[in-house]
Short mmCIF file of C-alpha atoms in Angstrom, two decimals:
data_model
loop_
_atom_site.label_atom_id
_atom_site.label_comp_id
_atom_site.label_asym_id
_atom_site.label_seq_id
_atom_site.Cartn_x
_atom_site.Cartn_y
_atom_site.Cartn_z
CA UNK A 1 -73.01 9.85 -9.44
CA UNK A 2 -70.36 12.60 -9.56
CA UNK A 3 -66.89 11.95 -10.93
CA UNK A 4 -65.63 10.07 -13.97
CA UNK A 5 -66.39 6.46 -14.81
CA UNK A 6 -64.28 6.42 -17.96
CA UNK A 7 -62.30 8.53 -20.39
CA UNK A 8 -65.45 9.35 -22.32
CA UNK A 9 -66.91 11.06 -19.24
CA UNK A 10 -63.68 13.05 -18.93
CA UNK A 11 -63.78 14.20 -22.55
CA UNK A 12 -67.49 15.00 -22.34
CA UNK A 13 -66.85 17.24 -19.33
CA UNK A 14 -64.32 19.20 -21.38
CA UNK A 15 -66.80 19.48 -24.28
CA UNK A 16 -69.46 20.74 -21.89
CA UNK A 17 -67.14 23.42 -20.53
CA UNK A 18 -66.86 21.95 -17.06
CA UNK A 19 -63.31 23.09 -16.58
CA UNK A 20 -61.50 26.12 -15.25
CA UNK A 21 -58.13 27.68 -16.03
CA UNK A 22 -56.20 30.23 -14.04
CA UNK A 23 -52.62 31.45 -13.80
CA UNK A 24 -50.62 32.47 -10.76
CA UNK A 25 -47.27 33.90 -9.78
CA UNK A 26 -45.31 34.17 -6.59
CA UNK A 27 -42.37 36.47 -5.82
CA UNK A 28 -40.71 35.51 -2.54
CA UNK A 29 -38.30 38.02 -1.02
CA UNK A 30 -36.49 35.86 1.51
CA UNK A 31 -33.13 34.19 1.72
CA UNK A 32 -34.13 30.67 2.61
CA UNK A 33 -31.71 28.06 3.86
CA UNK A 34 -30.78 25.55 1.17
CA UNK A 35 -32.84 22.35 1.24
CA UNK A 36 -35.28 23.91 3.71
CA UNK A 37 -38.95 23.78 2.70
CA UNK A 38 -40.71 27.10 2.27
CA UNK A 39 -44.42 28.00 2.37
CA UNK A 40 -45.25 30.14 -0.65
CA UNK A 41 -48.68 31.15 0.71
CA UNK A 42 -46.89 33.90 2.65
CA UNK A 43 -45.15 35.33 -0.44
CA UNK A 44 -46.35 38.26 -2.50
CA UNK A 45 -47.94 37.76 -5.90
CA UNK A 46 -51.19 36.41 -7.22
CA UNK A 47 -52.86 35.06 -5.12
CA UNK A 48 -52.23 37.60 -2.38
CA UNK A 49 -50.16 36.49 0.59
CA UNK A 50 -51.77 35.43 3.82
CA UNK A 51 -50.02 35.57 7.20
CA UNK A 52 -51.76 33.02 9.46
CA UNK A 53 -53.09 36.07 11.31
CA UNK A 54 -55.60 35.25 14.05
CA UNK A 55 -55.93 34.98 17.82
CA UNK A 56 -53.13 32.86 19.27
CA UNK A 57 -53.71 29.10 19.66
CA UNK A 58 -57.36 29.19 18.48
CA UNK A 59 -58.00 26.95 15.47
CA UNK A 60 -58.87 28.84 12.27
CA UNK A 61 -60.27 27.20 9.16
CA UNK A 62 -58.69 28.03 5.81
CA UNK A 63 -60.96 28.66 2.85
CA UNK A 64 -60.55 30.22 -0.55
CA UNK A 65 -63.44 32.61 0.20
CA UNK A 66 -61.59 33.94 3.28
CA UNK A 67 -57.83 33.64 2.88
CA UNK A 68 -57.60 33.30 -0.92
CA UNK A 69 -55.14 30.80 -2.37
CA UNK A 70 -54.90 29.47 -5.91
CA UNK A 71 -58.01 30.02 -8.02
CA UNK A 72 -59.40 26.55 -8.73
CA UNK A 73 -62.76 27.63 -10.10
CA UNK A 74 -66.35 27.81 -8.90
CA UNK A 75 -68.12 25.80 -6.24
CA UNK A 76 -69.75 22.81 -7.94
CA UNK A 77 -70.86 20.42 -5.21
CA UNK A 78 -74.28 22.04 -4.87
CA UNK A 79 -74.79 21.29 -8.58
CA UNK A 80 -74.09 17.62 -7.99
CA UNK A 81 -70.55 17.61 -9.36
CA UNK A 82 -67.13 16.77 -7.95
CA UNK A 83 -64.11 18.85 -8.98
CA UNK A 84 -60.67 17.45 -9.70
CA UNK A 85 -57.18 18.74 -10.46
CA UNK A 86 -56.62 18.38 -14.21
CA UNK A 87 -53.30 20.09 -14.97
CA UNK A 88 -50.62 21.95 -13.07
CA UNK A 89 -47.68 23.90 -14.52
CA UNK A 90 -44.97 25.91 -12.82
CA UNK A 91 -41.67 27.51 -13.76
CA UNK A 92 -39.09 29.80 -12.21
CA UNK A 93 -37.09 32.49 -13.96
CA UNK A 94 -33.90 31.73 -12.04
CA UNK A 95 -32.12 29.03 -10.08
CA UNK A 96 -31.92 27.52 -7.45
CA UNK A 97 -33.21 24.32 -8.94
CA UNK A 98 -33.95 21.51 -8.70
CA UNK A 99 -36.76 22.41 -6.33
CA UNK A 100 -39.19 19.93 -4.86
CA UNK A 101 -42.80 21.13 -4.79
CA UNK A 102 -45.95 20.03 -3.01
CA UNK A 103 -49.42 21.33 -3.87
CA UNK A 104 -51.68 21.03 -0.85
CA UNK A 105 -55.11 21.91 0.46
CA UNK A 106 -54.44 24.00 3.56
CA UNK A 107 -57.23 23.14 5.98
CA UNK A 108 -56.77 24.76 9.37
CA UNK A 109 -54.11 26.50 11.43
CA UNK A 110 -53.29 27.30 15.05
CA UNK A 111 -51.74 30.81 15.12
CA UNK A 112 -48.75 32.18 17.00
CA UNK A 113 -47.32 29.19 18.84
CA UNK A 114 -44.58 30.61 21.05
CA UNK A 115 -41.02 29.28 20.79
CA UNK A 116 -40.11 31.20 23.93
CA UNK A 117 -41.60 28.89 26.56
CA UNK A 118 -41.32 25.27 27.65
CA UNK A 119 -44.85 25.37 29.05
CA UNK A 120 -47.39 23.19 27.29
CA UNK A 121 -49.45 25.39 24.96
CA UNK A 122 -53.00 24.11 24.77
CA UNK A 123 -54.98 24.61 21.56
CA UNK A 124 -58.58 25.74 21.28
CA UNK A 125 -60.47 23.33 19.01
CA UNK A 126 -63.85 25.04 18.91
CA UNK A 127 -63.39 25.00 15.13
CA UNK A 128 -62.73 21.72 13.29
CA UNK A 129 -61.38 20.66 9.91
CA UNK A 130 -63.53 22.13 7.10
CA UNK A 131 -62.57 19.36 4.64
CA UNK A 132 -61.15 15.85 5.08
CA UNK A 133 -63.01 15.96 8.38
CA UNK A 134 -61.74 12.63 9.68
CA UNK A 135 -58.15 13.82 9.27
CA UNK A 136 -57.17 10.93 7.02
CA UNK A 137 -54.08 11.95 5.05
CA UNK A 138 -53.86 15.28 6.88
CA UNK A 139 -50.36 16.32 7.90
CA UNK A 140 -48.95 18.97 10.26
CA UNK A 141 -46.39 21.57 9.28
CA UNK A 142 -44.87 24.33 11.38
CA UNK A 143 -44.50 27.63 9.52
CA UNK A 144 -42.39 30.48 10.88
CA UNK A 145 -44.40 33.70 11.25
CA UNK A 146 -41.87 35.56 13.41
CA UNK A 147 -38.31 34.39 12.84
CA UNK A 148 -36.30 32.89 15.66
CA UNK A 149 -32.54 32.95 16.06
CA UNK A 150 -31.92 29.47 14.75
CA UNK A 151 -31.54 27.92 18.22
CA UNK A 152 -33.64 24.94 17.07
CA UNK A 153 -35.41 23.79 20.25
CA UNK A 154 -36.94 20.33 20.28
CA UNK A 155 -40.69 19.94 20.34
CA UNK A 156 -43.47 17.42 20.70
CA UNK A 157 -47.11 17.68 19.68
CA UNK A 158 -50.11 15.96 21.22
CA UNK A 159 -52.91 15.36 18.71
CA UNK A 160 -56.01 13.37 17.81
CA UNK A 161 -55.43 11.05 14.89
CA UNK A 162 -57.72 10.27 11.96
CA UNK A 163 -59.26 7.34 13.86
CA UNK A 164 -60.42 9.76 16.56
CA UNK A 165 -57.90 8.59 19.17
CA UNK A 166 -56.70 11.49 21.30
CA UNK A 167 -53.42 11.83 23.14
CA UNK A 168 -51.27 10.66 20.24
CA UNK A 169 -47.73 12.03 20.33
CA UNK A 170 -45.60 13.20 17.43
CA UNK A 171 -42.04 12.03 17.15
CA UNK A 172 -39.75 14.27 19.20
CA UNK A 173 -38.08 16.54 16.65
CA UNK A 174 -36.20 19.79 16.32
CA UNK A 175 -37.40 23.08 14.87
CA UNK A 176 -35.50 24.13 11.77
CA UNK A 177 -32.62 26.59 11.78
CA UNK A 178 -34.14 28.85 9.13
CA UNK A 179 -34.75 32.35 10.37
CA UNK A 180 -37.15 33.81 7.81
CA UNK A 181 -40.93 34.05 7.68
CA UNK A 182 -42.50 31.28 5.66
CA UNK A 183 -39.82 28.72 6.35
CA UNK A 184 -41.29 25.36 7.28
CA UNK A 185 -39.62 24.58 10.60
CA UNK A 186 -40.72 20.95 10.57
CA UNK A 187 -38.41 20.30 7.61
CA UNK A 188 -35.37 20.10 9.86
CA UNK A 189 -33.59 16.78 9.43
CA UNK A 190 -30.89 16.77 12.09
CA UNK A 191 -32.61 14.32 14.42
CA UNK A 192 -34.11 12.29 11.59
CA UNK A 193 -37.57 12.30 13.15
CA UNK A 194 -39.43 14.91 11.11
CA UNK A 195 -41.35 13.61 8.11
CA UNK A 196 -39.89 16.38 5.94
CA UNK A 197 -41.55 18.79 5.45
CA UNK A 198 -44.19 17.56 7.83
CA UNK A 199 -44.14 16.59 11.50
CA UNK A 200 -43.49 12.90 12.09
CA UNK A 201 -46.61 11.18 13.40
CA UNK A 202 -46.82 8.38 15.95
CA UNK A 203 -46.34 4.99 14.34
CA UNK A 204 -49.49 3.63 12.75
CA UNK A 205 -51.22 6.98 12.38
CA UNK A 206 -52.53 7.98 8.95
CA UNK A 207 -53.44 11.56 9.64
CA UNK A 208 -54.33 14.29 12.10
CA UNK A 209 -57.84 15.37 13.01
CA UNK A 210 -56.94 18.06 15.55
CA UNK A 211 -54.05 19.25 17.69
CA UNK A 212 -54.36 19.25 21.47
CA UNK A 213 -51.12 20.88 22.56
CA UNK A 214 -47.55 21.78 21.65
CA UNK A 215 -44.61 21.56 24.03
CA UNK A 216 -41.04 22.70 23.46
CA UNK A 217 -39.30 19.98 25.39
CA UNK A 218 -35.76 21.31 25.31
CA UNK A 219 -34.51 24.81 24.65
CA UNK A 220 -36.38 27.90 23.56
CA UNK A 221 -36.07 30.63 20.96
CA UNK A 222 -37.54 34.06 20.31
CA UNK A 223 -39.73 33.25 17.32
CA UNK A 224 -43.34 32.31 16.68
CA UNK A 225 -44.84 29.76 14.32
CA UNK A 226 -48.21 28.66 12.98
CA UNK A 227 -49.13 24.99 13.22
CA UNK A 228 -50.89 24.25 9.94
CA UNK A 229 -52.90 21.16 8.99
CA UNK A 230 -52.65 20.40 5.27
CA UNK A 231 -53.70 17.63 2.89
CA UNK A 232 -51.02 17.08 0.24
CA UNK A 233 -52.53 16.62 -3.22
CA UNK A 234 -49.65 16.45 -5.68
CA UNK A 235 -45.87 16.39 -5.69
CA UNK A 236 -43.53 17.42 -8.47
CA UNK A 237 -40.15 19.08 -9.06
CA UNK A 238 -38.87 22.17 -10.89
CA UNK A 239 -35.77 20.72 -12.49
CA UNK A 240 -34.17 23.82 -13.95
CA UNK A 241 -34.88 27.47 -14.67
CA UNK A 242 -34.92 27.00 -18.45
CA UNK A 243 -38.05 24.87 -18.65
CA UNK A 244 -41.46 24.69 -16.99
CA UNK A 245 -42.68 21.49 -15.40
CA UNK A 246 -46.16 20.43 -16.40
CA UNK A 247 -48.22 17.69 -14.82
CA UNK A 248 -51.29 16.37 -16.58
CA UNK A 249 -52.76 14.42 -13.71
CA UNK A 250 -54.66 11.84 -15.75
CA UNK A 251 -51.90 11.11 -18.25
CA UNK A 252 -48.89 11.48 -15.97
CA UNK A 253 -50.10 10.18 -12.62
CA UNK A 254 -53.28 8.22 -13.50
CA UNK A 255 -55.10 9.85 -10.63
CA UNK A 256 -57.18 13.00 -10.30
CA UNK A 257 -56.89 14.56 -6.83
CA UNK A 258 -60.26 15.90 -5.74
CA UNK A 259 -60.55 19.63 -5.05
CA UNK A 260 -63.34 20.42 -2.60
CA UNK A 261 -65.42 23.58 -2.83
CA UNK A 262 -63.77 26.57 -1.16
CA UNK A 263 -60.47 24.70 -0.74
CA UNK A 264 -57.46 26.88 0.04
CA UNK A 265 -54.80 25.57 -2.33
CA UNK A 266 -51.20 26.66 -2.17
CA UNK A 267 -47.70 25.38 -2.69
CA UNK A 268 -44.58 24.70 -0.71
CA UNK A 269 -41.16 24.34 -2.27
CA UNK A 270 -37.74 23.01 -1.35
CA UNK A 271 -35.12 25.21 -3.05
CA UNK A 272 -31.39 24.57 -3.23
CA UNK A 273 -30.55 28.13 -2.23
CA UNK A 274 -31.98 31.60 -1.87
CA UNK A 275 -35.23 32.35 -3.68
CA UNK A 276 -35.21 36.07 -3.04
CA UNK A 277 -36.34 37.77 -6.23
CA UNK A 278 -37.08 34.52 -8.03
CA UNK A 279 -40.36 34.74 -9.92
CA UNK A 280 -42.49 31.62 -9.98
CA UNK A 281 -45.27 31.55 -12.57
CA UNK A 282 -47.73 28.80 -13.23
CA UNK A 283 -51.13 27.57 -14.30
CA UNK A 284 -53.77 25.42 -12.68
CA UNK A 285 -56.67 23.72 -14.41
CA UNK A 286 -59.55 21.87 -12.83
CA UNK A 287 -62.37 19.77 -14.24
CA UNK A 288 -65.68 18.59 -12.78
CA UNK A 289 -68.38 16.12 -13.48
CA UNK B 1 -41.04 44.97 21.55
CA UNK B 2 -40.41 41.23 21.65
CA UNK B 3 -42.54 38.60 19.94
CA UNK B 4 -43.65 37.28 23.30
CA UNK B 5 -44.75 40.74 24.46
CA UNK B 6 -46.81 41.20 21.29
CA UNK B 7 -48.41 37.77 21.79
CA UNK B 8 -49.46 38.71 25.29
CA UNK B 9 -51.11 41.84 23.89
CA UNK B 10 -52.95 39.72 21.30
CA UNK B 11 -54.24 37.52 24.12
CA UNK B 12 -55.22 40.55 26.18
CA UNK B 13 -57.92 43.18 26.11
CA UNK B 14 -58.98 45.56 23.35
CA UNK B 15 -57.22 48.51 24.95
CA UNK B 16 -53.80 46.94 24.54
CA UNK B 17 -54.57 45.81 20.99
CA UNK B 18 -55.64 49.31 19.97
CA UNK B 19 -52.42 50.78 21.40
CA UNK B 20 -50.25 48.31 19.53
CA UNK B 21 -52.21 48.75 16.32
CA UNK B 22 -51.85 52.53 16.57
CA UNK B 23 -48.12 52.11 17.16
CA UNK B 24 -47.78 50.20 13.91
CA UNK B 25 -50.06 52.55 12.04
CA UNK B 26 -48.14 55.64 13.12
CA UNK B 27 -44.95 54.09 11.85
CA UNK B 28 -46.52 53.23 8.51
CA UNK B 29 -48.05 56.68 8.10
CA UNK B 30 -44.67 58.24 8.81
CA UNK B 31 -43.25 56.32 5.85
CA UNK B 32 -41.73 53.49 7.81
CA UNK B 33 -42.28 49.77 7.38
CA UNK B 34 -43.04 46.78 9.53
CA UNK B 35 -40.49 44.12 10.36
CA UNK B 36 -41.18 40.56 9.20
CA UNK B 37 -42.25 39.48 12.68
CA UNK B 38 -44.65 42.42 12.98
CA UNK B 39 -46.63 41.85 9.76
CA UNK B 40 -48.70 38.85 10.99
CA UNK B 41 -49.36 40.64 14.29
CA UNK B 42 -50.49 43.77 12.45
CA UNK B 43 -52.79 41.74 10.18
CA UNK B 44 -54.32 40.03 13.20
CA UNK B 45 -54.95 43.33 14.95
CA UNK B 46 -56.43 44.86 11.81
CA UNK B 47 -58.75 41.90 11.35
CA UNK B 48 -59.88 41.83 14.99
CA UNK B 49 -60.28 45.56 15.48
CA UNK B 50 -62.06 46.16 12.18
CA UNK B 51 -64.35 43.18 12.86
CA UNK B 52 -65.06 44.45 16.38
CA UNK B 53 -65.77 47.91 15.03
CA UNK B 54 -68.16 46.61 12.40
CA UNK B 55 -69.96 44.41 14.89
CA UNK B 56 -70.07 47.17 17.47
#
């Protein structure tokens, strides 16, 4: 049976070389609004940026083999193993800290949702979630891919939840004021209905399996955004620029998030001010058994 | 060109996509750069047109 039954299994996996180490860096070049969440997958660095570039409103899976993302090591499931997150480290060379951080498996996105219309925009779901296929724990975030003017129209999303029930409705919320690519528009807090940085789900729902449609219910803007389905794996915080933050998942959180083969891993951060020119460097280690 | 106009081109036929792609490419080859809102559109066009070319 894959996984770890005890600490001895964990140590044996290390002795047998079933672990992977890689480093990364990101160099965003945007002036982000303070306290607004930002999607680092669109920033330059290693791994290369990706731009949620595909045919409008047609679901696209996200995979390491296609879009890149953090290097978490080889595919192991065909060998009978499961892979887990072992250690994560990140630091920045400048303020603005403290910065909240979420490491997530980006699963699927709907490209180029238009902020310029109040018509209901219907999604094409010919493609489904590649991982976490029921949608349990899967959240929605709205990432700016063509900046608006900060007019912050309100929106509502119709989706199928993780129990397979269609026609569920997100909490009515407002798109964020940030006007740069990569800003997570669902991290706006003015109406108190976003789940920050994710879209607030209908009460009782534990995740999203697919999105049926998006409607801007009041107001419009000139921008475009991608609706991205992600599975958060780990949360931490960069406290200050003078010291890295390191998370050893077993020792510090007593849980090893599973990393599926071909997962697209990336990070989102919540800075206290502009991050233009701030260099983020880090390390990620995985282990399998 | 507005974002909405570019989206309509992305939803349209190959002819329009090729024109828009060439517009971006000419600007790049002349030493210019793409605006933030144009980069994802350009990447989409590049992906679709190169894929279509390879499959064709």
